[in-house]
PDB file of C-alpha atoms and ligand atoms in Angstrom:
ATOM      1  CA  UNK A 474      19.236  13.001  -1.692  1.00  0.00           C
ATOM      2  CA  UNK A 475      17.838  13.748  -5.279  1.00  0.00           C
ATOM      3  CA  UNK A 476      18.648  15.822  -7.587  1.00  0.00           C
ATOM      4  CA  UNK A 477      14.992  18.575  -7.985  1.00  0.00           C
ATOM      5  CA  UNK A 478      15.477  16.916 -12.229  1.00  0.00           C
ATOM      6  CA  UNK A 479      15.213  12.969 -10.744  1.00  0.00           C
ATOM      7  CA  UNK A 480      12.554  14.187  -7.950  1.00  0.00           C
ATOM      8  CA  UNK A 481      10.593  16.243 -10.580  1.00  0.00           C
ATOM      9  CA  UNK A 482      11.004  13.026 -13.395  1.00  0.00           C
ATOM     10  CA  UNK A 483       9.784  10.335 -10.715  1.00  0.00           C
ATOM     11  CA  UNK A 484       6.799  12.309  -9.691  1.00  0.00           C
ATOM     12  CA  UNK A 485       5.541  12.907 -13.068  1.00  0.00           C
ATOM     13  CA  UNK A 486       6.014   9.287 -14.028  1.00  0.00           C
ATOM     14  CA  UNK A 487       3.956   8.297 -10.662  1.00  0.00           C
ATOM     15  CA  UNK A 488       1.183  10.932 -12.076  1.00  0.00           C
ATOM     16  CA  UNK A 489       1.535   8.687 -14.936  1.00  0.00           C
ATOM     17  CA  UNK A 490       1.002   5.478 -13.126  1.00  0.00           C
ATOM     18  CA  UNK A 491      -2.092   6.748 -10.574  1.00  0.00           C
ATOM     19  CA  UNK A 492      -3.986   7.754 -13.979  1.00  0.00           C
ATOM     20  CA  UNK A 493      -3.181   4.554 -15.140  1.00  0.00           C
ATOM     21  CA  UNK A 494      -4.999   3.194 -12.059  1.00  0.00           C
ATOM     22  CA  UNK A 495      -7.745   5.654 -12.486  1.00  0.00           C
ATOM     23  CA  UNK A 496      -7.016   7.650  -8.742  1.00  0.00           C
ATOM     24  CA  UNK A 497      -7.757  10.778  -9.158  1.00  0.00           C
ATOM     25  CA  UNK A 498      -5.937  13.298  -6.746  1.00  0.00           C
ATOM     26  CA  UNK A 499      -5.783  16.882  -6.493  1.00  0.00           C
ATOM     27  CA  UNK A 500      -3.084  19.484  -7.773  1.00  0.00           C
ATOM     28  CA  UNK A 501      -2.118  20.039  -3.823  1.00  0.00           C
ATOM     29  CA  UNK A 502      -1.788  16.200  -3.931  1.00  0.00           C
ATOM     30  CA  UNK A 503       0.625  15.937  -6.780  1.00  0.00           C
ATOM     31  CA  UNK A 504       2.699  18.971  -5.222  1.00  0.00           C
ATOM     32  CA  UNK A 505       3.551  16.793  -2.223  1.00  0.00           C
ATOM     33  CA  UNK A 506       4.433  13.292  -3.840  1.00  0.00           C
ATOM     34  CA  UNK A 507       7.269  11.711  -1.943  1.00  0.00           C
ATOM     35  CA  UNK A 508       9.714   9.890  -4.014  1.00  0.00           C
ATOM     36  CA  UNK A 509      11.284   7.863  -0.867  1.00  0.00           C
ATOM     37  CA  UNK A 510      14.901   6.625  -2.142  1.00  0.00           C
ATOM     38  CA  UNK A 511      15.679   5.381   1.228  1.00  0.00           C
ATOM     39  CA  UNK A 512      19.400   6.898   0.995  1.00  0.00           C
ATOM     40  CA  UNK A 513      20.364   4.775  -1.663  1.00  0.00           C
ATOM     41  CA  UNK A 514      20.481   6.876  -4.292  1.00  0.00           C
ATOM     42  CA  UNK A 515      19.139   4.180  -7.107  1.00  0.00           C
ATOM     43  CA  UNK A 516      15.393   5.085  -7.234  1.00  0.00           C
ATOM     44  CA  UNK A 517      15.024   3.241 -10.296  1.00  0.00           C
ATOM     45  CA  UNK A 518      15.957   0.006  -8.087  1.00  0.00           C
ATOM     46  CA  UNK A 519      15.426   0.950  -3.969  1.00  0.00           C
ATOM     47  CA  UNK A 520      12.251   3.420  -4.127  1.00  0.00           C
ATOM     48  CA  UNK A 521       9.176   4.592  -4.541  1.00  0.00           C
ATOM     49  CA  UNK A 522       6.654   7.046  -4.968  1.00  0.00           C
ATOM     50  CA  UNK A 523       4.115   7.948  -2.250  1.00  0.00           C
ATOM     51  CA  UNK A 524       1.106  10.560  -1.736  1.00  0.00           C
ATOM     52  CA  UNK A 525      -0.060  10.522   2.129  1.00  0.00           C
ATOM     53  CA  UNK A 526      -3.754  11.488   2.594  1.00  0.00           C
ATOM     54  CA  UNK A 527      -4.283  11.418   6.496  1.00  0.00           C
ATOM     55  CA  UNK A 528      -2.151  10.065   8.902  1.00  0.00           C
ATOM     56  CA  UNK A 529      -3.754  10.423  12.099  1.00  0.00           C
ATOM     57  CA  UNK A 530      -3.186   9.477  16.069  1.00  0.00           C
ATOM     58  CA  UNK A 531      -5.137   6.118  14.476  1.00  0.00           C
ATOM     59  CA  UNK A 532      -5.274   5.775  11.521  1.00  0.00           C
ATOM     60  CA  UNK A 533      -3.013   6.229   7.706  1.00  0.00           C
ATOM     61  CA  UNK A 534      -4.139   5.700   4.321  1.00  0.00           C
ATOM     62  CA  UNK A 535      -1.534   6.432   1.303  1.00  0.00           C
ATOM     63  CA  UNK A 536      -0.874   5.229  -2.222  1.00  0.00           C
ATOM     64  CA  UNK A 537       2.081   4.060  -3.104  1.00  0.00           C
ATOM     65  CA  UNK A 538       3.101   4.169  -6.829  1.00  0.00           C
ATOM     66  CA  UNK A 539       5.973   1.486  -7.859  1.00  0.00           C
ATOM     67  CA  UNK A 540       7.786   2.046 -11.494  1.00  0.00           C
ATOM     68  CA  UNK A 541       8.245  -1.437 -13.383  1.00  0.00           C
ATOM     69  CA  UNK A 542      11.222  -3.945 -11.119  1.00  0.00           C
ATOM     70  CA  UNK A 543      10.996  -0.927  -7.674  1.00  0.00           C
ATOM     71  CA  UNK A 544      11.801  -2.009  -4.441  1.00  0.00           C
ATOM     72  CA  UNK A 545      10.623  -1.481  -0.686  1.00  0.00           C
ATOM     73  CA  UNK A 546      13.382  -2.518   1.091  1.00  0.00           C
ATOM     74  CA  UNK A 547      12.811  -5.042   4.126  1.00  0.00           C
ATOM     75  CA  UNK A 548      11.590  -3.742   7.326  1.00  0.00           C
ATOM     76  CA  UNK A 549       9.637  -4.028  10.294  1.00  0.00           C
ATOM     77  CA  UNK A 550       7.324  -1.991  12.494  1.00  0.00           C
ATOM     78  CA  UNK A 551       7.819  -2.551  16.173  1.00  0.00           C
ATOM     79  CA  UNK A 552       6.283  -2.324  19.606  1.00  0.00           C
ATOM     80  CA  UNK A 553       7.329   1.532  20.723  1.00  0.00           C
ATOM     81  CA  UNK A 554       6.540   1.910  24.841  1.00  0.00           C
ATOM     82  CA  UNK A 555       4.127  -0.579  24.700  1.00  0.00           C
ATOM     83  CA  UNK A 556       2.049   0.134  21.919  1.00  0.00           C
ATOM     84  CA  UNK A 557       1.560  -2.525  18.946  1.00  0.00           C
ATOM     85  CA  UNK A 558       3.738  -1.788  15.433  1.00  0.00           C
ATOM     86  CA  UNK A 559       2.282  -0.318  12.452  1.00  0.00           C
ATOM     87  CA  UNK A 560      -0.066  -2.735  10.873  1.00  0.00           C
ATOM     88  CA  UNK A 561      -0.780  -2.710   7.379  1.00  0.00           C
ATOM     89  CA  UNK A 562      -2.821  -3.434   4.730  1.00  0.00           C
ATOM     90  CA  UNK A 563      -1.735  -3.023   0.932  1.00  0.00           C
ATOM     91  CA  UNK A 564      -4.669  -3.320  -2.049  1.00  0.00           C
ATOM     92  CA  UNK A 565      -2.654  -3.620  -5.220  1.00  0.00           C
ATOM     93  CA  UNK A 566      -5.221  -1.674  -7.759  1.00  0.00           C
ATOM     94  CA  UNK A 567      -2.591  -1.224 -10.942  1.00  0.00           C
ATOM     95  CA  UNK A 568       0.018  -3.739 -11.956  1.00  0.00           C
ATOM     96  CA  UNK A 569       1.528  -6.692  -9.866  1.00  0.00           C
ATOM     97  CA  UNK A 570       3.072  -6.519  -6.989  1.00  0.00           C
ATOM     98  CA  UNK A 571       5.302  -9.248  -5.035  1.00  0.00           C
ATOM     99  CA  UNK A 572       4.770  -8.847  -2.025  1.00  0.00           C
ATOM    100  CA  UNK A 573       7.312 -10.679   0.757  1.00  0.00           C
ATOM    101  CA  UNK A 574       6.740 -11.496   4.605  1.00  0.00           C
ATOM    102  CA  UNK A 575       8.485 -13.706   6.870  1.00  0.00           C
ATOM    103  CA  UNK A 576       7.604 -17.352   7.340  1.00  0.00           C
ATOM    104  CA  UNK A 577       7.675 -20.558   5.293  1.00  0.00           C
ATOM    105  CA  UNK A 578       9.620 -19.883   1.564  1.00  0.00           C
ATOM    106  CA  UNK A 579       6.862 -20.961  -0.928  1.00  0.00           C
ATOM    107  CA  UNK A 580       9.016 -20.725  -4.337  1.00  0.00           C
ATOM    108  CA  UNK A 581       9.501 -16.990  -5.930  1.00  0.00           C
ATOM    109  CA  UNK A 582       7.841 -16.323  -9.115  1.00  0.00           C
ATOM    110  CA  UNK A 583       9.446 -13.001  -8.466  1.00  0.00           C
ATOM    111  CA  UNK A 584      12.635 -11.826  -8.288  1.00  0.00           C
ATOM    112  CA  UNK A 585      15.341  -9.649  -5.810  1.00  0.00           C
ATOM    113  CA  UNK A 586      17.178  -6.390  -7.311  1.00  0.00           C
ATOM    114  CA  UNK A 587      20.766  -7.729  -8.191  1.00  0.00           C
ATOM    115  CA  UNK A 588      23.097  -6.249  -5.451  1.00  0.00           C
ATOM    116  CA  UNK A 589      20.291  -6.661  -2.665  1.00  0.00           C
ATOM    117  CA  UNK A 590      20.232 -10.164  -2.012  1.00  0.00           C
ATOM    118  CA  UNK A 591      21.093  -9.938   1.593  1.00  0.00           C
ATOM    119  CA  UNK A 592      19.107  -7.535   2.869  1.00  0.00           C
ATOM    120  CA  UNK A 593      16.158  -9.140   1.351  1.00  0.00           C
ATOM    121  CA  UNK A 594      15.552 -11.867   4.206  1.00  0.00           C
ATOM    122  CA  UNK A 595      11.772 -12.679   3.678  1.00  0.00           C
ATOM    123  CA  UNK A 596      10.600 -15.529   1.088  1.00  0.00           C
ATOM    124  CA  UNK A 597       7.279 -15.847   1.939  1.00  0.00           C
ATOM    125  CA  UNK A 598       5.802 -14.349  -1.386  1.00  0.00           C
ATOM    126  CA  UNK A 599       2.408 -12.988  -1.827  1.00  0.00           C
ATOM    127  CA  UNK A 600       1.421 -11.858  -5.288  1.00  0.00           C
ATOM    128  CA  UNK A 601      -1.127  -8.988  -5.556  1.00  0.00           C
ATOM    129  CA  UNK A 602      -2.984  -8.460  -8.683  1.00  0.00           C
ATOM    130  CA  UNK A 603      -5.761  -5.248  -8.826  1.00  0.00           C
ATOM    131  CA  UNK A 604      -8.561  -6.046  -6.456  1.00  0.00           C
ATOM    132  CA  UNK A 605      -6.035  -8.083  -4.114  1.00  0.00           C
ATOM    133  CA  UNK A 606      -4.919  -7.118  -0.687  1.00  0.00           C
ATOM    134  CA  UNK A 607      -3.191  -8.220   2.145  1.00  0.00           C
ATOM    135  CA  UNK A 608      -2.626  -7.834   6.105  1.00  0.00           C
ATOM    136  CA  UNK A 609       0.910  -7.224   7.440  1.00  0.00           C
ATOM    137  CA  UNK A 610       0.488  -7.612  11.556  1.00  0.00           C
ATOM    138  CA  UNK A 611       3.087  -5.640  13.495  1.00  0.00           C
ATOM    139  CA  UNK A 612       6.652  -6.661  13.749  1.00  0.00           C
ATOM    140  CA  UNK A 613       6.364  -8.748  10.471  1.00  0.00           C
ATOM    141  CA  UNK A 614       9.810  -8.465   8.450  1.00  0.00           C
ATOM    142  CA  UNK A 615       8.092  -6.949   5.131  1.00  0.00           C
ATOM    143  CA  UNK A 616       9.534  -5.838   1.054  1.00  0.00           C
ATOM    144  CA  UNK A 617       7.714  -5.785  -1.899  1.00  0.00           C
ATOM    145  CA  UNK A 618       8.151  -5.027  -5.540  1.00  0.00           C
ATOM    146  CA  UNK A 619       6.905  -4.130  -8.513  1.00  0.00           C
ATOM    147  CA  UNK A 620       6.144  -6.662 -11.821  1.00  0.00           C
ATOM    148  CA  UNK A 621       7.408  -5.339 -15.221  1.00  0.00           C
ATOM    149  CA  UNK A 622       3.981  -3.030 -15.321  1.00  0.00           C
ATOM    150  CA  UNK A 623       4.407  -0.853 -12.441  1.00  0.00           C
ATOM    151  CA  UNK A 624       2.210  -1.327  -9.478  1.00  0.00           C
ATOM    152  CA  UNK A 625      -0.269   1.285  -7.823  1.00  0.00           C
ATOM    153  CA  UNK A 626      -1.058   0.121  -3.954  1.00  0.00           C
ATOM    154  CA  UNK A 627      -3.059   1.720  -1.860  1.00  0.00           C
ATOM    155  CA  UNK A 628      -1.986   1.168   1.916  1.00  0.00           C
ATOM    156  CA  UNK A 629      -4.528   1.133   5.225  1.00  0.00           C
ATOM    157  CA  UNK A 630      -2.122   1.258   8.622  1.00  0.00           C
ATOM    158  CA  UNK A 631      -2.830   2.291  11.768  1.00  0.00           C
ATOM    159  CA  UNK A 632      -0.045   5.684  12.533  1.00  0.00           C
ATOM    160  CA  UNK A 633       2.832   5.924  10.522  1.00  0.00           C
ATOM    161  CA  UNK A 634       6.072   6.533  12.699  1.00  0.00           C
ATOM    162  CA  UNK A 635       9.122   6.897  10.184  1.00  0.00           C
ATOM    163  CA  UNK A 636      11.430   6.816  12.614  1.00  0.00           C
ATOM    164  CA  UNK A 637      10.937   3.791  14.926  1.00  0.00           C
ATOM    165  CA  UNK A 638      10.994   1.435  11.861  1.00  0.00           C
ATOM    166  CA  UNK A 639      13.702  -1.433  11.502  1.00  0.00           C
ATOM    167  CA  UNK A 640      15.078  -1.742   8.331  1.00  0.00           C
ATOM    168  CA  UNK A 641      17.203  -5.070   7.537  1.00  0.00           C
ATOM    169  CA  UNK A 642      19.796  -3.166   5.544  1.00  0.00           C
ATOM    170  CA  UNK A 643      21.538  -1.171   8.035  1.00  0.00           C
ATOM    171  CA  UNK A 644      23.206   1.310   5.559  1.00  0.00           C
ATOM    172  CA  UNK A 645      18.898   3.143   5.609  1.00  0.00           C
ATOM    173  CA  UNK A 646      19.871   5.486   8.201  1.00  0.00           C
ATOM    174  CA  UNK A 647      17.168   7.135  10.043  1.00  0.00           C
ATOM    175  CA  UNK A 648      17.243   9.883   7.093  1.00  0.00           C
ATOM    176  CA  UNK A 649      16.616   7.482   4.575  1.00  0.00           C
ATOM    177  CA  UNK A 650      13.609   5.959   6.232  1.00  0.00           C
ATOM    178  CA  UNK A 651       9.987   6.103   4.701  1.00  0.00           C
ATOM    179  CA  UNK A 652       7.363   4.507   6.730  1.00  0.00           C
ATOM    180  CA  UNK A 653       5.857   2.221   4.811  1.00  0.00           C
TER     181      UNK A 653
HETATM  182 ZN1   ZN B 760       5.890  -1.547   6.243  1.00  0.00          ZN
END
């Protein structure tokens, strides 16, 4: 849980970053920006920053604002009573992001939070500059983070379901979760 001074400093700085990256939301908007520290309590490390703008039966669309070296811890979306995982697309529009999946290591240019090695399974690395994106199909083990510049991503899923998700680090109780 953070402290309303960290919560209030981590959503101005994402402010910061989604000017950066030319979004433009409204006032209600920056009122409700998550800062998702996963239970942690290291934002600067395990965290991010997210503004939801529908998240339907169907269909979710967010951005998600990462400070320079954030993580999204690894997790996976999957099959609830017999409907498909969250899939997910992320279009990096600020910044770099590596972006991890499972499957075939193809060398890291990036670079795991010290302390985290373990729970930080997938090698796979995808690196998203602005104007990238890429697919995440359900049940995929998934973590990204941000390059020394920040990252802005914007993220297309079908439903966000916080609480089904299946997070490799076992201490992100079902409190801690963020779907993402
Ligand atoms: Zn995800």
């Amino acid at each position: 849980m953070l402290t309303k001074e960290v919560y209030t400093e981590y959503k101005q700085k994402a402010i910061e970053f989604l000017n950066k990256a030319n979004i433009v939301i409204t006032e209600e908007e920056k009122e409700r920006i998550e800062v998702a520290e996963y239970d942690q309590g290291n934002p600067a490390v395990i965290g991010l920053q997210l503004v939801v703008y529908v998240n339907t039966e169907r269909c979710c669309a967010k951005e998600l604002v990462l400070l320079p070296g954030q993580t999204c811890p690894e997790h996976r979306h999957p099959e609830i009573n017999g409907e498909k995982g969250k899939e997910e697309t992320f279009r990096c529009r600020y910044g770099t992001v590596y972006l991890y999946v499972e499957g075939e290591k193809n060398g890291m240019k990036g670079s795991k939070p010290k302390g985290y090695e373990d729970v930080l399974t997938a090698e796979h690395e995808i690196i998203l500059k602005p104007g990238e994106q890429y697919t995440i199909m359900p049940n995929t083990l998934h973590w990204f983070r941000a390059g020394d510049e920040g990252a802005v991503v914007s993220e297309f899923s079908t439903k966000s379901r916080d609480e089904y998700d299946i997070y490799t680090d076992k201490t992100i109780n079902a409190a801690g979760k963020r779907n993402i």
